[in-house]
PDB file of C-alpha atoms in Angstrom:
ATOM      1  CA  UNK A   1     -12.113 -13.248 -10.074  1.00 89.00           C
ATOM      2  CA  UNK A   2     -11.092 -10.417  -7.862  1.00 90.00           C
ATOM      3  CA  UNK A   3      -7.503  -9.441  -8.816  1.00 94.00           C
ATOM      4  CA  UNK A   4      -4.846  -6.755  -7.514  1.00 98.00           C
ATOM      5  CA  UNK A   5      -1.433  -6.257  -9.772  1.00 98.00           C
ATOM      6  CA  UNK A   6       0.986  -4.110  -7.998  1.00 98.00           C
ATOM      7  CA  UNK A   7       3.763  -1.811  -9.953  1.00 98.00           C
ATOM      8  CA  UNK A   8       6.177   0.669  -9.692  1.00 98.00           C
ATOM      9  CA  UNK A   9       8.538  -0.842  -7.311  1.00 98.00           C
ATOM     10  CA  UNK A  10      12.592  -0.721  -7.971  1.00 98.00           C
ATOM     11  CA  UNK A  11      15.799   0.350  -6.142  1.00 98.00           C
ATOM     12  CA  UNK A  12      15.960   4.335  -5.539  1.00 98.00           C
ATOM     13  CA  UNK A  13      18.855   5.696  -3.647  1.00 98.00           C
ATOM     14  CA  UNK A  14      18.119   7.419   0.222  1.00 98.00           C
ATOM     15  CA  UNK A  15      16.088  10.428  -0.210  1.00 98.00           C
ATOM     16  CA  UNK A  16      14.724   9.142  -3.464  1.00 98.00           C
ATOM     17  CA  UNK A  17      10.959   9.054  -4.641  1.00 98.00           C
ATOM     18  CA  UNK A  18       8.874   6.412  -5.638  1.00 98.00           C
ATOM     19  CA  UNK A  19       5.106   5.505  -6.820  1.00 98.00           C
ATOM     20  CA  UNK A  20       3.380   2.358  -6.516  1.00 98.00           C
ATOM     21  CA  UNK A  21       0.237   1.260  -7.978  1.00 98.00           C
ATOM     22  CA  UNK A  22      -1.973  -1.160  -7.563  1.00 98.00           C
ATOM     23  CA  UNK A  23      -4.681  -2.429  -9.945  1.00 98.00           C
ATOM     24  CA  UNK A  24      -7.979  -3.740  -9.092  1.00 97.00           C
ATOM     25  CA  UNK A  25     -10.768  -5.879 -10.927  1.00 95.00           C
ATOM     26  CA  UNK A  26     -13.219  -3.935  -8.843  1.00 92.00           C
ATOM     27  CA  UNK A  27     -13.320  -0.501  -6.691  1.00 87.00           C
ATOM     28  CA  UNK A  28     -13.926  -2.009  -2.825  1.00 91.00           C
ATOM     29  CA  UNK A  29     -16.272   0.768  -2.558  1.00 88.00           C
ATOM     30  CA  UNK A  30     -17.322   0.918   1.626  1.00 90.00           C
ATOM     31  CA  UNK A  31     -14.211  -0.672   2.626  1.00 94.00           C
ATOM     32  CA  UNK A  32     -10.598  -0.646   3.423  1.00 97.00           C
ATOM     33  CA  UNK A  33      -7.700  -0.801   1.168  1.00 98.00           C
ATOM     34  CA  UNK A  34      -4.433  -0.267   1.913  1.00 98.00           C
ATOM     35  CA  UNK A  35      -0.780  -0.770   1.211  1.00 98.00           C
ATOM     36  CA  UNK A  36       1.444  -2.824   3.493  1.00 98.00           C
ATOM     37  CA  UNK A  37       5.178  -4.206   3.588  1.00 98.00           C
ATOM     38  CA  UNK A  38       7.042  -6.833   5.017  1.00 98.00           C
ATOM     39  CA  UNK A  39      11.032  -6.811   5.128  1.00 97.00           C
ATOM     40  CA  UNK A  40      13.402  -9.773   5.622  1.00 92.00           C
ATOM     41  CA  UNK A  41      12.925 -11.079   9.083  1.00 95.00           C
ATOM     42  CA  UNK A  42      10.736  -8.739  10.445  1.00 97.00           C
ATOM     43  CA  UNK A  43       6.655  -8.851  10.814  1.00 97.00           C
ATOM     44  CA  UNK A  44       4.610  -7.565   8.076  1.00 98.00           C
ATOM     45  CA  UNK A  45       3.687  -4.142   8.801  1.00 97.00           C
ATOM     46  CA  UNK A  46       0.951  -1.843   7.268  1.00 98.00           C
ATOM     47  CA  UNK A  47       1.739   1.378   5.764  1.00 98.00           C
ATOM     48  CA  UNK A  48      -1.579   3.564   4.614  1.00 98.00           C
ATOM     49  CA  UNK A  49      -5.306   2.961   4.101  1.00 98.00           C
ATOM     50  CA  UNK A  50      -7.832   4.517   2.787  1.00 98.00           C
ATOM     51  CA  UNK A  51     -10.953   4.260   4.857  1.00 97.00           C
ATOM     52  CA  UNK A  52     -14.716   3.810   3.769  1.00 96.00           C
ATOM     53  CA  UNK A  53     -15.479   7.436   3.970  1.00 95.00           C
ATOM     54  CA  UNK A  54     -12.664   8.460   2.115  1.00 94.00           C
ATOM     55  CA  UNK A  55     -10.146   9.623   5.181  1.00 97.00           C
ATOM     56  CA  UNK A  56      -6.637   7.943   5.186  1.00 98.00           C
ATOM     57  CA  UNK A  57      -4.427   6.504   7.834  1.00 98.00           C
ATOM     58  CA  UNK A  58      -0.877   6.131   8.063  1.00 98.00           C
ATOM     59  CA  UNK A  59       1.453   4.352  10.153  1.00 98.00           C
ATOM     60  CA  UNK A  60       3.502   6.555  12.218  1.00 97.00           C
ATOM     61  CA  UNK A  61       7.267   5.740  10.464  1.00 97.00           C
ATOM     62  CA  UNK A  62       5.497   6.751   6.980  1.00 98.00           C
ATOM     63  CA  UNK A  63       3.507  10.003   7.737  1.00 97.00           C
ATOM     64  CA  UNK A  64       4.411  12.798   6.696  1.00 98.00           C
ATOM     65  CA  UNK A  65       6.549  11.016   3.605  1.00 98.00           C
ATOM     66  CA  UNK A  66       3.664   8.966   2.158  1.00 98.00           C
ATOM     67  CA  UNK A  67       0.741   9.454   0.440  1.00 98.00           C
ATOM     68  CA  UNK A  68      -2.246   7.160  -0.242  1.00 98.00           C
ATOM     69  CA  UNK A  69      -4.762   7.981  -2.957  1.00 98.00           C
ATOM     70  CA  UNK A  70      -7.504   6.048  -5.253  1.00 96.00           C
ATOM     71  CA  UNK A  71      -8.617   6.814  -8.911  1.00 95.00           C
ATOM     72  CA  UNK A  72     -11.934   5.241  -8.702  1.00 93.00           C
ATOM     73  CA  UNK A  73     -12.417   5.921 -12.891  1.00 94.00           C
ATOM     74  CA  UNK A  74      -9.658   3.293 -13.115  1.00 95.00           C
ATOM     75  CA  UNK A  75      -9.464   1.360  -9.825  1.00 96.00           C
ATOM     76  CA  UNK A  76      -6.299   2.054  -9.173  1.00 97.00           C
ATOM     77  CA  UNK A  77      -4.477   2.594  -5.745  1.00 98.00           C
ATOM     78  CA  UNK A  78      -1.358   4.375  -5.647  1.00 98.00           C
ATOM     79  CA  UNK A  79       1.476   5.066  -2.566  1.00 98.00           C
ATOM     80  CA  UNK A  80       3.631   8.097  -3.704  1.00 98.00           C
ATOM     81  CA  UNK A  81       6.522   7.154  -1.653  1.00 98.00           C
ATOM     82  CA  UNK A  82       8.603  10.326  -0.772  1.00 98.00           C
ATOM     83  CA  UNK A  83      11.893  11.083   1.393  1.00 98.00           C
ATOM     84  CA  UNK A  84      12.779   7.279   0.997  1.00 98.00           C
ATOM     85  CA  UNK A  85      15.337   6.018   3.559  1.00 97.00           C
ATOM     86  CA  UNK A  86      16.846   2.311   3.854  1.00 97.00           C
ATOM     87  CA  UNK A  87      14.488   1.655   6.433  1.00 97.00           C
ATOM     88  CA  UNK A  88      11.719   1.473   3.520  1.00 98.00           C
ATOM     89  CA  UNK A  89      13.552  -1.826   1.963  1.00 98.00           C
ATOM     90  CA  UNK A  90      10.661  -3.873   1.294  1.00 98.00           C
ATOM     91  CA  UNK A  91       8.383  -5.988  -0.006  1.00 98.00           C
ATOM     92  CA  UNK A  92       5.226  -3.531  -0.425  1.00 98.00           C
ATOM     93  CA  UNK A  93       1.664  -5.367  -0.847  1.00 98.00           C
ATOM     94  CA  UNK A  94      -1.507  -3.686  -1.725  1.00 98.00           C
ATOM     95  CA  UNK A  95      -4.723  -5.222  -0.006  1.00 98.00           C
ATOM     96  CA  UNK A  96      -8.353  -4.663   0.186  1.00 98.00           C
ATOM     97  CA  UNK A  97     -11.619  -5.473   1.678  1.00 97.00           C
ATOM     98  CA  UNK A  98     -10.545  -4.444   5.184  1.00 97.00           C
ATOM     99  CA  UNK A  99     -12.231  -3.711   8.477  1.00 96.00           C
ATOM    100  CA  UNK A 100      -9.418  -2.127   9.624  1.00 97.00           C
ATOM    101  CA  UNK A 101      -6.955  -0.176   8.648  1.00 97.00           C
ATOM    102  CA  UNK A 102      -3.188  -1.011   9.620  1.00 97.00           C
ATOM    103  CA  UNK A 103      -4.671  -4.585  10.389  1.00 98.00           C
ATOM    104  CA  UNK A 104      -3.301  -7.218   7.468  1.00 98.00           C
ATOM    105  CA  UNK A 105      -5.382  -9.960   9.242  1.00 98.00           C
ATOM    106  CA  UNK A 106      -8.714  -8.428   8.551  1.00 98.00           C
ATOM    107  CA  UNK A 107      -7.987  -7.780   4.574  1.00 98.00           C
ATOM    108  CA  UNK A 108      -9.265 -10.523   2.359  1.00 97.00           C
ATOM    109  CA  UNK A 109      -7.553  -9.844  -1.184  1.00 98.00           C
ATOM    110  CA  UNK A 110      -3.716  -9.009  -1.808  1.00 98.00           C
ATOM    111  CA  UNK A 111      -1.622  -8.466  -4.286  1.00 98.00           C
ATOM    112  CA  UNK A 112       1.814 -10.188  -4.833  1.00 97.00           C
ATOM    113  CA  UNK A 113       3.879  -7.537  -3.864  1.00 98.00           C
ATOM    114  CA  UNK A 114       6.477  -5.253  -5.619  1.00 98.00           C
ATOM    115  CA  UNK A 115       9.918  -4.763  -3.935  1.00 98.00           C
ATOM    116  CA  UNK A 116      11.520  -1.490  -2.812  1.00 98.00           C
ATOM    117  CA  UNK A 117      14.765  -1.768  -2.109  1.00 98.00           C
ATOM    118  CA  UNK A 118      16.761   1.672  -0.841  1.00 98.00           C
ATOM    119  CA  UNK A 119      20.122   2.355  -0.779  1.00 98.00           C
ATOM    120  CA  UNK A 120      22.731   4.924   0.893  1.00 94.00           C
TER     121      UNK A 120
END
């Protein structure tokens, strides 16, 4: 059964740091896996992937302060959150088996989700 257990989340204060991880029962190798978020009210929105060659992509409100990476020895996923701001506030979901990247209809496995909440 194919399984992804995101951590890490918690309430940081503007300007703050976080990492999230995300645990898999398998590696997704030659596909997409990613991280998006979805806040109160507003569509779900995706954050970073990493692509089946290896290359990332990054939505344009996280570049620069995020960073997506893999540890294929342990299947894990990880978002090293950076520069945090109170536009961040959400509910953060990892995904995988994509055919594209910032695309949450094309995944086929998420996690539940781990909140981030940011405060001024």
């Amino acid at each position: 059964q194919v399984q992804l257990v995101e951590s890490g989340g918690g309430s940081v204060q503007a300007g703050g740091s976080l990492r999230l991880s995300c645990a898999m029962t398998r590696n997704f190798y030659g596909t997409y896996i990613g991280w998006f978020r979805q806040a109160p009210g507003k569509e779900r929105e995706g954050v970073a992937c990493i692509k089946p060659r290896g290359n990332t992509g990054y939505s344009g409100s996280v570049e620069g302060r995020f960073t997506i990476s893999r540890d294929n020895a342990k299947n894990t996923l990880y978002l090293q959150m950076n520069s945090l701001n109170v536009e961040d506030t959400a509910m953060y979901y990892c995904a995988a088996s994509g055919t594209a990247c910032l695309n949450g209809d094309t995944y086929r496995y998420w996690g539940q989700g781990t909140q981030v909440t940011v405060s001024t």
